[in-house]
Short mmCIF file of C-alpha atoms and ligand atoms in Angstrom, two decimals:
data_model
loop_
_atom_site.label_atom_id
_atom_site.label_comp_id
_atom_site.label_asym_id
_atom_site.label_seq_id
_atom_site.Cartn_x
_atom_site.Cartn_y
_atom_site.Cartn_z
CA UNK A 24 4.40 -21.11 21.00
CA UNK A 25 0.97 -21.43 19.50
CA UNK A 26 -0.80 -18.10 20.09
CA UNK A 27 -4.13 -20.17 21.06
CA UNK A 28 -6.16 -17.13 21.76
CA UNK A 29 -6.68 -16.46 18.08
CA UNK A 30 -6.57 -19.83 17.00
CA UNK A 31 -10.76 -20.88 15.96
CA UNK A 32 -9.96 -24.39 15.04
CA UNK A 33 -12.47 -25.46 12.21
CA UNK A 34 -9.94 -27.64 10.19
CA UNK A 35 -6.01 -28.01 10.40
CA UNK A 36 -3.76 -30.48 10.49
CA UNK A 37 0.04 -29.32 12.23
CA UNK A 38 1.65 -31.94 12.37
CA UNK A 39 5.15 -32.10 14.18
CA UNK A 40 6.51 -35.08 13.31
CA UNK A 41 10.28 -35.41 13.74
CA UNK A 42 10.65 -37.24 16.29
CA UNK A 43 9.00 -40.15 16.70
CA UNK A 44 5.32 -41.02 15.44
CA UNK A 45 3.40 -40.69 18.63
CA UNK A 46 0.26 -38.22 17.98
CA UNK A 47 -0.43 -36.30 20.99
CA UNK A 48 -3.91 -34.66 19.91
CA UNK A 49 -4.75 -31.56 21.47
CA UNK A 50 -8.55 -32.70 22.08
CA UNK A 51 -7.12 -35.48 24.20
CA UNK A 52 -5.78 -33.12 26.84
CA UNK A 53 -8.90 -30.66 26.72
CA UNK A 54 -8.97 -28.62 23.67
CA UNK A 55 -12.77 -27.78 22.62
CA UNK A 56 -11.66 -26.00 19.18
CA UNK A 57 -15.10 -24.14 18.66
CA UNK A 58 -13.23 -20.72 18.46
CA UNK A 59 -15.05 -19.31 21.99
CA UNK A 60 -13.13 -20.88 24.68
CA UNK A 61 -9.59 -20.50 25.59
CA UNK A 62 -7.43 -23.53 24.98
CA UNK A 63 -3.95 -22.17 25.98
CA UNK A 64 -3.51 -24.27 29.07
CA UNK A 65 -4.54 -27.24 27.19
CA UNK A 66 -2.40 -26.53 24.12
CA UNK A 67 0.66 -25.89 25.80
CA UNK A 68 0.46 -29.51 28.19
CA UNK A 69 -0.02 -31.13 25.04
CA UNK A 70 2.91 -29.47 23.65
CA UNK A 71 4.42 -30.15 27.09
CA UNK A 72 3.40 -33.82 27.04
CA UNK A 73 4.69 -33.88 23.33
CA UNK A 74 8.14 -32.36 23.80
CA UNK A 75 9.41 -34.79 26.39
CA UNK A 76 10.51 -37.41 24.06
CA UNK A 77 9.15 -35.79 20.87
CA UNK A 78 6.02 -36.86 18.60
CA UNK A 79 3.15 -35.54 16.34
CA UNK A 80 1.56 -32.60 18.03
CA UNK A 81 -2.46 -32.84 16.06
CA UNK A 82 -4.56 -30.29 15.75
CA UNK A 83 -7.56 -32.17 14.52
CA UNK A 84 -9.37 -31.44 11.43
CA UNK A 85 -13.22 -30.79 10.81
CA UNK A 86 -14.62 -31.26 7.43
CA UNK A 87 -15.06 -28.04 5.01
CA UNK A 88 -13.49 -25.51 6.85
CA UNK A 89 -10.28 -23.95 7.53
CA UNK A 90 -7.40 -22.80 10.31
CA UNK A 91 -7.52 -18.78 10.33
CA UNK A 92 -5.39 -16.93 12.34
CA UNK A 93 -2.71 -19.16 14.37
CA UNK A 94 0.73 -18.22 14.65
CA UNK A 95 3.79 -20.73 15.42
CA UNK A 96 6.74 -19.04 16.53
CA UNK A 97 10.03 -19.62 18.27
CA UNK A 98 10.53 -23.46 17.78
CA UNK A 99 13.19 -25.77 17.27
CA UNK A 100 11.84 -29.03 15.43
CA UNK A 101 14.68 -31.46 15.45
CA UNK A 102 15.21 -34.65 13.83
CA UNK A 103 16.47 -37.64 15.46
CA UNK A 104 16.07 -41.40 16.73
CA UNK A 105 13.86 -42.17 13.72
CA UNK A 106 13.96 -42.01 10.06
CA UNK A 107 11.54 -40.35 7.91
CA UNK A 108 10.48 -40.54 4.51
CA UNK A 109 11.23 -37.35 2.23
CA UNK A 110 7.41 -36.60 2.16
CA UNK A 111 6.98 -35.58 5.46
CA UNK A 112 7.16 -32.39 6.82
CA UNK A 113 8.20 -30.19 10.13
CA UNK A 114 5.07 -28.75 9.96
CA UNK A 115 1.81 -29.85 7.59
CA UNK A 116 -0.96 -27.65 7.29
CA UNK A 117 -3.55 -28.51 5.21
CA UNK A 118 -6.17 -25.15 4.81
CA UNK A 119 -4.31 -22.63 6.86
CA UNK A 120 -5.11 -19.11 6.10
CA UNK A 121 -3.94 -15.41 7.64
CA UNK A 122 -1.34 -17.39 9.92
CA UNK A 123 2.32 -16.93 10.61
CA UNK A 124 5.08 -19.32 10.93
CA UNK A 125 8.10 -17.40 12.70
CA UNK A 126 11.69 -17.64 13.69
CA UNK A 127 12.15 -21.39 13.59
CA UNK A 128 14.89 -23.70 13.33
CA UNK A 129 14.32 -26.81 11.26
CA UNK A 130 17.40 -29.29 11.54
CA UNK A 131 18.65 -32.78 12.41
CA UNK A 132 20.87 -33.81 15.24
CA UNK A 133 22.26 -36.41 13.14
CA UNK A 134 22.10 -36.01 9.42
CA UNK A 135 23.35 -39.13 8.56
CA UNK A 136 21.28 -41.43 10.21
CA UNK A 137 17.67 -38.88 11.18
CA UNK A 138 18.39 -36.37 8.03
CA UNK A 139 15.38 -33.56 7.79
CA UNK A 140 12.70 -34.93 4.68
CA UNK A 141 10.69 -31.76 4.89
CA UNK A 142 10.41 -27.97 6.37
CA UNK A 143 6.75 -26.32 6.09
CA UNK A 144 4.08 -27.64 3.63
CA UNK A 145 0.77 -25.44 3.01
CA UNK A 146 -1.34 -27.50 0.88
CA UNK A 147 -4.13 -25.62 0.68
CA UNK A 148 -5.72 -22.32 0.62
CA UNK A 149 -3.37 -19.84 1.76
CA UNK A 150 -4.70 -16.72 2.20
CA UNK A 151 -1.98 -14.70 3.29
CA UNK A 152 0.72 -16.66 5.13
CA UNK A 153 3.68 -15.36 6.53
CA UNK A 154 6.87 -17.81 7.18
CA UNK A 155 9.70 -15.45 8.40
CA UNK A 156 13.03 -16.16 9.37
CA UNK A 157 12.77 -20.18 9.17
CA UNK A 158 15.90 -21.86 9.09
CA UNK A 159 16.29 -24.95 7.53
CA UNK A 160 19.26 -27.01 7.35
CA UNK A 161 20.19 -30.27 5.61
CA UNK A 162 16.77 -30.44 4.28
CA UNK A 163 16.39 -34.24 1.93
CA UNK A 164 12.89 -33.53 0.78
CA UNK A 165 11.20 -30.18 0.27
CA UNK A 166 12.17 -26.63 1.81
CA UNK A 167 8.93 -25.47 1.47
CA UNK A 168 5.90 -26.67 -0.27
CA UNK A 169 3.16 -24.05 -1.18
CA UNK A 170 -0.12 -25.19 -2.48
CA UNK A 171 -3.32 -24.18 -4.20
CA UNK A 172 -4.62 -20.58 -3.08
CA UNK A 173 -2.80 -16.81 -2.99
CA UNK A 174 -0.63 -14.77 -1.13
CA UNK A 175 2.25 -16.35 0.55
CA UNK A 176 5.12 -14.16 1.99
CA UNK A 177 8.65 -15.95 2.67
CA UNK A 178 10.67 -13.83 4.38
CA UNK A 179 14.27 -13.73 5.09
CA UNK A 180 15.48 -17.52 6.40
CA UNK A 181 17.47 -19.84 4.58
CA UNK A 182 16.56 -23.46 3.40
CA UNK A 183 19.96 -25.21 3.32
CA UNK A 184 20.20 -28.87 1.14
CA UNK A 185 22.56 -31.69 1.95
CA UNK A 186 24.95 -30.48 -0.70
CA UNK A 187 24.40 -33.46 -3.36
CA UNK A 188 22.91 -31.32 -5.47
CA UNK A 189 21.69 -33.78 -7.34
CA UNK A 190 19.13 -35.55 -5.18
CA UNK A 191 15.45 -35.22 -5.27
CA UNK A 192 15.32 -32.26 -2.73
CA UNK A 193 13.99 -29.11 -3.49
CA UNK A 194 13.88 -25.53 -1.49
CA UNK A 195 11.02 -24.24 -2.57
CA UNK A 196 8.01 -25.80 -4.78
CA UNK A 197 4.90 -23.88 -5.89
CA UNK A 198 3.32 -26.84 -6.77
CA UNK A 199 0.13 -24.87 -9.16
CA UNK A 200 -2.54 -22.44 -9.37
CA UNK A 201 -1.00 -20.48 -6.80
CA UNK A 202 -1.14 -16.89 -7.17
CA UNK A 203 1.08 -14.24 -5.23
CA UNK A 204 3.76 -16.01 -3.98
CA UNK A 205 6.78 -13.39 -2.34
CA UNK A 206 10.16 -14.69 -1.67
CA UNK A 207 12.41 -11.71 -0.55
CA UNK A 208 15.65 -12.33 0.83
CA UNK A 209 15.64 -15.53 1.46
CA UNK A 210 18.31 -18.24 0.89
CA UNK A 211 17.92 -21.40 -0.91
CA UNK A 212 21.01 -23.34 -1.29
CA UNK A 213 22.64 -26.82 -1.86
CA UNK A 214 19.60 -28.47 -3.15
CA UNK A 215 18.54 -30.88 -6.05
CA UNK A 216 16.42 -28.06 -7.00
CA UNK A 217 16.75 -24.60 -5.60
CA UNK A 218 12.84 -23.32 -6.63
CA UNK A 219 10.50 -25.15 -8.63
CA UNK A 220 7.39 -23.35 -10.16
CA UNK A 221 5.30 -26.08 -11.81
CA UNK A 222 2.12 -27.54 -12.53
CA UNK A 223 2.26 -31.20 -11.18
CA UNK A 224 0.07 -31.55 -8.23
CA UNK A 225 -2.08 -28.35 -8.45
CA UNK A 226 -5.12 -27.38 -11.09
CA UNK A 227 -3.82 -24.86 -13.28
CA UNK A 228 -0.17 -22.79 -13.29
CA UNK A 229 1.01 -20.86 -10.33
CA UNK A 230 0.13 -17.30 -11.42
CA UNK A 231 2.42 -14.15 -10.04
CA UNK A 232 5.66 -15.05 -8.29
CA UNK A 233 8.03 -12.26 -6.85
CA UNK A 234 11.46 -12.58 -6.51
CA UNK A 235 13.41 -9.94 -4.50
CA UNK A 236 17.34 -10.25 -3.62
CA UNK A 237 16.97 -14.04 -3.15
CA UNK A 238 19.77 -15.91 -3.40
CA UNK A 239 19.80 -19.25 -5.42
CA UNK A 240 23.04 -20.65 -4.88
CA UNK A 241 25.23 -24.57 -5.30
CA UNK A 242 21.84 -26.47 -6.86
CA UNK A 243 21.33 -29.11 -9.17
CA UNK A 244 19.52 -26.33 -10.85
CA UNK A 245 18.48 -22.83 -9.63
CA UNK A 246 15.12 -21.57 -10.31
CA UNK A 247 13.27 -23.78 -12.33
CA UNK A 248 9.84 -22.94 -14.60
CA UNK A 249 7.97 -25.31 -16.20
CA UNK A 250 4.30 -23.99 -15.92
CA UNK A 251 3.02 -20.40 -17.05
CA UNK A 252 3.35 -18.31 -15.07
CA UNK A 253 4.33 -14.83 -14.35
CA UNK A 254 7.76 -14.67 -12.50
CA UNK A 255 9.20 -11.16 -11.70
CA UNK A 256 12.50 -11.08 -10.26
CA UNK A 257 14.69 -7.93 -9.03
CA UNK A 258 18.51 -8.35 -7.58
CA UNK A 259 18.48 -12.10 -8.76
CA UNK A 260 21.40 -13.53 -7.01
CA UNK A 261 21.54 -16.91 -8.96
CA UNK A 262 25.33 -19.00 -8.84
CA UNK A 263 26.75 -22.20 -8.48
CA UNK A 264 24.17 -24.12 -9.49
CA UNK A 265 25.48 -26.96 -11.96
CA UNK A 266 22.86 -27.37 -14.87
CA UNK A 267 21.19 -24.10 -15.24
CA UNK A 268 21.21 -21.53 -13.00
CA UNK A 269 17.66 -20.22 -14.48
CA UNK A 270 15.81 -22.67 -16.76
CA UNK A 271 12.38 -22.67 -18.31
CA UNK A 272 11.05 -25.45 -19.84
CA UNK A 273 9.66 -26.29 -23.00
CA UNK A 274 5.74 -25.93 -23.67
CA UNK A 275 5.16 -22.84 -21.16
CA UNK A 276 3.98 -19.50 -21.98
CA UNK A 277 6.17 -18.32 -18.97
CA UNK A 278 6.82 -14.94 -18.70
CA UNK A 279 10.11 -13.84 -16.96
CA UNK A 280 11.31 -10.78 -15.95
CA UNK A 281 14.83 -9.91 -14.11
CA UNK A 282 16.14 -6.73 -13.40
CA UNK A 283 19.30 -6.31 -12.31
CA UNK A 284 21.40 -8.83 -9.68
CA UNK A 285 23.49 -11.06 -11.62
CA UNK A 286 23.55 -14.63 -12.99
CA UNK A 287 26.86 -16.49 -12.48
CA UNK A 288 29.25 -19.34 -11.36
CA UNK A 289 26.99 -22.44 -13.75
CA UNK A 290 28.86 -25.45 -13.18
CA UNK A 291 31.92 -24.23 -10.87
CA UNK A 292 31.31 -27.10 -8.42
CA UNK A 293 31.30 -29.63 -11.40
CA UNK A 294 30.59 -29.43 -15.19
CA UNK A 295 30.79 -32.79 -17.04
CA UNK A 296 29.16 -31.65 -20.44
CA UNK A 297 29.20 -27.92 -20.87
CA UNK A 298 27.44 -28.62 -24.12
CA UNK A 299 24.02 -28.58 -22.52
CA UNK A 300 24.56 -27.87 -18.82
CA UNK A 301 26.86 -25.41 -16.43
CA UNK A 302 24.60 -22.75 -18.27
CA UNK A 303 23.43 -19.17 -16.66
CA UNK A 304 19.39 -18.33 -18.21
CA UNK A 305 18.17 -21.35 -20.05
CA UNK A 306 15.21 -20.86 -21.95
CA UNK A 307 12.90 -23.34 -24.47
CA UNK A 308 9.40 -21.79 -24.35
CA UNK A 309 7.90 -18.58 -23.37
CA UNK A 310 9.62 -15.27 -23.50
CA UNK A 311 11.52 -12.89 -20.91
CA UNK A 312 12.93 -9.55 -20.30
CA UNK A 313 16.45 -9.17 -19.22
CA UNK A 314 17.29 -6.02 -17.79
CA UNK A 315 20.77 -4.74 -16.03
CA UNK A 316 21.99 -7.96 -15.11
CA UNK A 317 25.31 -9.42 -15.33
CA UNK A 318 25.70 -12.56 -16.57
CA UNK A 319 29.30 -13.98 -16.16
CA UNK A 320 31.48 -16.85 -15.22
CA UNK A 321 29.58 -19.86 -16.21
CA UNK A 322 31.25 -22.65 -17.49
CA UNK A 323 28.57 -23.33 -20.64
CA UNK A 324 26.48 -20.55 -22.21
CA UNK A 325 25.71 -17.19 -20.53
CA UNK A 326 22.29 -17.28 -21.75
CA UNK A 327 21.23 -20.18 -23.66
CA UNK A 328 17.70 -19.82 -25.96
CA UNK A 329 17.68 -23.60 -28.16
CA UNK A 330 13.88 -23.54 -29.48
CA UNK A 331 12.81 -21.52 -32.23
CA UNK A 332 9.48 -20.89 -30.22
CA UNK A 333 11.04 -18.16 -27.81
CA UNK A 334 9.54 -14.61 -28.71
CA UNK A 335 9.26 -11.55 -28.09
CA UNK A 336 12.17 -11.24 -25.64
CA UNK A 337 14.48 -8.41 -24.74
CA UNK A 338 18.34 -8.48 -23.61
CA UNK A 339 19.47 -4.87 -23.02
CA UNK A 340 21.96 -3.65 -20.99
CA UNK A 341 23.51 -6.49 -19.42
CA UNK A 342 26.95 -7.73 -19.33
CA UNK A 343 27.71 -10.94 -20.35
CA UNK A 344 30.93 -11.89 -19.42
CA UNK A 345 33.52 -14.50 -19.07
CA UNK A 346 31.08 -16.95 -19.78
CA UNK A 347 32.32 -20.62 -22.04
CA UNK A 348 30.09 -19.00 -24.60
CA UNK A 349 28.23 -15.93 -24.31
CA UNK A 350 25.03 -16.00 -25.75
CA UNK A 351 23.97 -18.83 -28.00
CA UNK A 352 20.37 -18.00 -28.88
CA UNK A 353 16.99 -18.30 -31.33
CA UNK A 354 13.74 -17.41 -31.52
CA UNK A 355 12.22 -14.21 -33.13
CA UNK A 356 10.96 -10.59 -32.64
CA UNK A 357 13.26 -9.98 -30.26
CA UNK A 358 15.67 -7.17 -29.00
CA UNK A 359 18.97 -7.68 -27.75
CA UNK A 360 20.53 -3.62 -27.72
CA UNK A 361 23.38 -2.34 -25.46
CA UNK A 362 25.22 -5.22 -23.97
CA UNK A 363 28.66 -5.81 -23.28
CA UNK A 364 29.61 -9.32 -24.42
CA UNK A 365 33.60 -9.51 -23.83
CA UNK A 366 35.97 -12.55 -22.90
CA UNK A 367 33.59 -15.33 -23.85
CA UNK A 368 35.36 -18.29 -24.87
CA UNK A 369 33.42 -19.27 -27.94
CA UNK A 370 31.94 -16.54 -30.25
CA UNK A 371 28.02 -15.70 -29.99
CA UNK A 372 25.66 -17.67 -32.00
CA UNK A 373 22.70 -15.68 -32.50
CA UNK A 374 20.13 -16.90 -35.25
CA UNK A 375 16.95 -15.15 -35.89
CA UNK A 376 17.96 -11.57 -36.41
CA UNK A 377 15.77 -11.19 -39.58
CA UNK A 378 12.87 -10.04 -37.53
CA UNK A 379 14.82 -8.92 -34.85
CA UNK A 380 16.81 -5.93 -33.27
CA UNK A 381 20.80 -6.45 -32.52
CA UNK A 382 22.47 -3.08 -32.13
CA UNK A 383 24.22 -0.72 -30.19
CA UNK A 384 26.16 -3.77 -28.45
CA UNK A 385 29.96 -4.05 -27.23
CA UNK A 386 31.26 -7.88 -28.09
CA UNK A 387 27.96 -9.52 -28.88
C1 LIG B 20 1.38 -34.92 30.54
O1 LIG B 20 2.58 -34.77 31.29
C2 LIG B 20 2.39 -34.57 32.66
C3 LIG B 20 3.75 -34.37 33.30
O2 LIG B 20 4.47 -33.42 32.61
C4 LIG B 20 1.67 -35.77 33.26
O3 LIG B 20 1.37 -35.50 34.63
C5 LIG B 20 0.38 -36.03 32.51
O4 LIG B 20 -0.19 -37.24 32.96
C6 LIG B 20 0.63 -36.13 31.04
N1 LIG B 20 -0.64 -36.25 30.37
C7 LIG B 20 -0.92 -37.23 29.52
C8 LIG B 20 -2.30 -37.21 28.93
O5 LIG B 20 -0.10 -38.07 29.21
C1 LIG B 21 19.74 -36.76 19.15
O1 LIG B 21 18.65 -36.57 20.03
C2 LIG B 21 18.14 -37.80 20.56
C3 LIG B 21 16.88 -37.48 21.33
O2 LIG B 21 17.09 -36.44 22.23
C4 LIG B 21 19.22 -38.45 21.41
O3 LIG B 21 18.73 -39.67 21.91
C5 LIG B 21 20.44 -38.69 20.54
O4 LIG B 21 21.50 -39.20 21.33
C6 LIG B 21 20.89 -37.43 19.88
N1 LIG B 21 21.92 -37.76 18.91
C7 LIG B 21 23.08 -37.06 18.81
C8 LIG B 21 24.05 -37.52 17.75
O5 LIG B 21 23.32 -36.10 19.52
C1 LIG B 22 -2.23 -27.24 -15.05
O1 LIG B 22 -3.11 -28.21 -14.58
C2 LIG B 22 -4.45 -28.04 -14.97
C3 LIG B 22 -5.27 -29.08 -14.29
O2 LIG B 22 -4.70 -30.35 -14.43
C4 LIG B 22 -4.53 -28.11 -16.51
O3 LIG B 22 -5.87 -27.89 -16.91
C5 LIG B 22 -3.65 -27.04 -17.09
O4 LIG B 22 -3.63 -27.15 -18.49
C6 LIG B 22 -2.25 -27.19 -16.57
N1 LIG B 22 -1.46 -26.06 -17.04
C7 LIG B 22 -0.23 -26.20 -17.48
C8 LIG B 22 0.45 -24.98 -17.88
O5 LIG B 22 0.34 -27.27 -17.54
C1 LIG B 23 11.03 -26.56 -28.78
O1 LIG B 23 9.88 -26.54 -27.96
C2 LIG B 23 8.84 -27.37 -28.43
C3 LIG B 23 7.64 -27.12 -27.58
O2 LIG B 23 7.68 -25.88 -26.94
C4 LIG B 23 9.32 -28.81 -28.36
O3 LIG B 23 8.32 -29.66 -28.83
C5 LIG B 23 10.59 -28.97 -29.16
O4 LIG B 23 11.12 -30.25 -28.96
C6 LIG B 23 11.62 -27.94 -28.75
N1 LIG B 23 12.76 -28.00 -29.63
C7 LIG B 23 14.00 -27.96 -29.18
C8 LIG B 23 15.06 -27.97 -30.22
O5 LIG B 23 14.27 -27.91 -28.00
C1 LIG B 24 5.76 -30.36 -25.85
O1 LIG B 24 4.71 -30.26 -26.78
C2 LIG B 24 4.89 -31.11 -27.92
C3 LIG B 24 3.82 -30.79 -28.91
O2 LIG B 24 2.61 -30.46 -28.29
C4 LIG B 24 4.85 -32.55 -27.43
O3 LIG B 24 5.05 -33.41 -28.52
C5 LIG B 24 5.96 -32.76 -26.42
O4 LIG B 24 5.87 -34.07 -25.88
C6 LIG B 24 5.87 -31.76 -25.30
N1 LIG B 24 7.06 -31.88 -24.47
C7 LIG B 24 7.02 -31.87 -23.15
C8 LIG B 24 8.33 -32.05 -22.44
O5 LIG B 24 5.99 -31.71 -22.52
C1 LIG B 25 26.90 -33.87 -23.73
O1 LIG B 25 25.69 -33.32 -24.25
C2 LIG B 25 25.50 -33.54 -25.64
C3 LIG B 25 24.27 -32.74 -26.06
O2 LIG B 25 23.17 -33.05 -25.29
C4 LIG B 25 25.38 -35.03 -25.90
O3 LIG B 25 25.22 -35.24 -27.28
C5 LIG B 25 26.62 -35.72 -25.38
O4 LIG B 25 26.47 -37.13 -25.49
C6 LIG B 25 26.89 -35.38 -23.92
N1 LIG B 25 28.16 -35.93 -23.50
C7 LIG B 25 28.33 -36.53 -22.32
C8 LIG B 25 29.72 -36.99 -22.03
O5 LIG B 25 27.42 -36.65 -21.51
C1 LIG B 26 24.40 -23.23 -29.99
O1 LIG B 26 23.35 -24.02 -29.47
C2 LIG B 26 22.85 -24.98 -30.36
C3 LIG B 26 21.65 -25.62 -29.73
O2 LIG B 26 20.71 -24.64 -29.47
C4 LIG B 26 23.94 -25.97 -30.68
O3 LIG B 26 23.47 -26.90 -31.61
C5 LIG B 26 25.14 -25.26 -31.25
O4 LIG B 26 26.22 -26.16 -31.38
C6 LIG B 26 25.56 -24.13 -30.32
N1 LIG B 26 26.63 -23.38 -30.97
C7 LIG B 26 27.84 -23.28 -30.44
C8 LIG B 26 28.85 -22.47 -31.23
O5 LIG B 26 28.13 -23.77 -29.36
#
C-alpha cells in the first residue's frame, strides 16, 4: 500500500518494474501531487490498473525537490515474463527522505529465465529511511543500493544471492558520502559481494556505518571496505564466504571496529589458493580494533595484515582457532595481548613487533 495521505509529491521516482515495461503514471489516472489533496483513490486504481498484468507504477518527478514522508508496505514485487538488466531495481527512488519501505517480498517466479537484477535503490538524499523486514531472494544485481545523504536503517530481512558467489551481485552497496548507515540483523547471503562500502559513484567516503548481529554468510567476499570510513561492528556473524570474509583494501584510512561475534568458515564452499584467499579479516590499509571475537575455521589465514602501512591496531582477547594459519601479520604500533591462538596449521608470522606490544597470549 502507498500511505497517500502523507505522501506531498515534489520529486520521486518509484519505479516498479518487474514485470513488464509498461509505465502506468499516477498523474494519468488523477493524481494532482501538490501535497493538499488526497490522491488515495487515484493511487490505488493506478496500482490496480498496474497489477493486472504487471508494469512500472511512476510517481513523477518535479525538478529540485524531494519525496518526504511515503511509506510502501506489504508488497510482493515478482519477476517474470521479461528479462531485466542487473541495474534495475524493485523499487528506485531517487530523493526520498523520512519514508519507510516495509515487509516486502522481492523474488522471481522463475529464476532461470526472469531472475531478480535489483531490490531497493535510494540514490539520493536519505534522510532517515527505514527498509524493514524486506525479503529478497535470488537477487543478480544489487540487494540494496544506498546513496549520497544520512541515516538509513535496514532492519531485520534477508537479501538472498543466486549462490554463484562469484558473480557481479552484491547485497548491500553504500556507494559514498553516506553517513549513518544501520544494518541490524539483517541477512546477506550467497552473493558476489555480501556488503560493499566504497567510494565509486558517490563524492567523498561513506562516513559511520553500524553493524549489529548481521550475518554475512556463503559470498564471494563478506564485507568489503575500500573507502574511509568508519565501520563499527558488534556480534559480527561473518562465514562461508570464499576470499575474505572481512577485507579492506589498500589506500583507505578505514577504521574498523568489531566486538565480539565471530569470523569463520573462509573458503569451506571452495578454496583453490589458500595462499591469498579462504581468509577470515583481511586488511592492507587503515587500522582496526579487534575485540572478543573468535576467529576460527578458515581454510587460509585467520587474520591476514600484508602491507606494512597498517597501524595502530589492536587484537586482544580473541581466539583464533583452527584456522590454515593463524595470524600472518605487519604493520606497526600495534597491540596484539591475550589471545588464544591454538590448532593453526602453520605457525604465526608476525613481523613488526619492534614498536609493538605481543604479550600475555596462549599459542600466538
Ligand atoms: C483501470 O482498470 C479499470 C478496470 O479495473 C478500467 O475500468 C479502467 O479503464 C482502467 N484505467 C485505465 C486508465 O486504463
Ligand atoms: C510467472 O508469472 C507469469 C505472470 O503471471 C506467468 O505468465 C508465468 O506462467 C509464471 N511462471 C511460472 C514458472 O510460474
Ligand atoms: C571519494 O570521492 C570524492 C569525489 O570524487 C574524492 O574527492 C575523494 O577523494 C574520494 N575519497 C576516497 C576515499 O576515495
Ligand atoms: C600496501 O599498500 C600500499 C598503499 O596503501 C600499496 O601501494 C602497496 O602495493 C601495498 N603493498 C602490499 C604488499 O600489499
Ligand atoms: C595505492 O596508492 C599507490 C600510491 O599512491 C598507487 O600507486 C596505487 O595505484 C594505489 N592502488 C590502488 C589499488 O588504488
Ligand atoms: C595462488 O596465489 C599466489 C599468491 O597470490 C600466486 O602466486 C599463485 O599463482 C596462485 N596460485 C593459483 C593456482 O592460483
Ligand atoms: C605471510 O604473508 C606474507 C604476505 O603478507 C607471505 O609472503 C608469507 O609467505 C606468509 N607466511 C606464511 C608462513 O604463510
Amino acid at each position: 500500500m502507498l500511505n497517500t495521505k502523507l505522501i506531498t509529491v515534489v520529486a520521486l521516482q518509484i519505479t516498479l518494474n518487474l514485470v513488464r515495461s509498461t509505465v502506468f503514471n499516477i498523474r494519468d489516472y488523477g493524481a494532482i501531487g501538490d501535497g493538499k489533496t488526497d490522491d488515495t483513490r487515484a493511487i490505488l486504481e493506478t496500482i490496480a490498473n498496474c497489477t493486472v498484468n504487471g508494469g512500472v507504477l511512476y510517481i513523477p518527478t518535479e525538478s529540485g525537490g524531494e519525496l518526504s514522508q511515503l511509506t510502501i508496505r506489504d508488497f510482493v514485487i515478482t519477476s517474470s515474463v521479461v528479462p531485466k538488466s542487473l541495474d534495475k531495481f524493485a523499487i528506485y527512488a531517487e530523493d526520498l527522505v523520512r519514508s519507510q519501505i516495509q515487509h516486502l517480498i522481492i523474488n522471481s517466479n522463475d529464476s532461470k529465465n526472469f531472475p531478480v537484477p535489483g531490490g531497493i535503490a535510494m540514490v539520493g538524499v536519505a534522510d532517515t529511511n527505514t527498509v524493514r523486514d524486506v525479503l529478497m531472494w535470488e537477487i543478480k544485481g544489487t540487494g540494496i543500493e544506498i546513496g549520497h545523504g544520512s541515516e538509513i536503517r535496514i532492519l531485520g530481512g534477508r537479501i538472498v544471492g543466486a549462490n554463484v558467489r562469484f558473480d557481479q551481485s552484491i547485497g548491500i552497496h553504500c556507494t559514498g558520502n553516506n553517513g549513518g548507515v544501520h544494518l541490524q540483523n539483517t541477512d546477506v547471503i550467497a552473493l558476489g559481494t555480501g556488503m560493499l562500502i566504497e567510494n565509486s559513484s558517490g563524492a567523498g567516503s561513506n562516513r559511520e556505518i553500524f553493524i549489529a548481529h548481521a550475518t554475512i554468510d556463503s559470498n564471494g567476499r563478506g564485507l568489503v571496505i575500500r573507502d574511509n570510513s568508519y565501520v563499527s561492528i558488534i556480534g559480527i556473524w561473518a562465514a562461508s564466504s570464499t576470499i575474505d570474509q572481512i577485507f579492506i583494501d589498500v589506500n583507505t584510512t578505514a577504521i574498523l571496529s568489531i566486538s565480539g561475534g565471530t569470523i569463520f568458515n573462509g573458503g569451506v564452499y571452495e578454496c583453490p589458493n589458500n595462499s591469498n584467499w579462504c581468509n577470515g579479516l583481511t586488511v592492507n590499509s587503515g587500522t582496526f580494533i579487534l575485540n572478543g571475537v573468535e576467529v576460527r575455521n578458515n581454510k587460509g589465514r585467520g587474520i591476514w595484515i600484508p602491507n606494512i602501512s597498517v597501524t595502530q591496531y589492536q587484537i586482544i582477547g580473541c581466539r583464533i582457532f583452527a584456522n590454515g594459519q593463524g595470524l600472518n601479520v605487519t604493520g606497526s604500533s600495534f597491540i596484539i595481548t591475550n589471545n588464544v591462538c591454538n590448532s593453526n596449521q602453520l605457525p604465526n608470522v608476525i613481523s613488526g613487533k619492534e614498536s609493538s606490544i605481543v604479550h600475555s597470549n596462549l599459542g600466538c
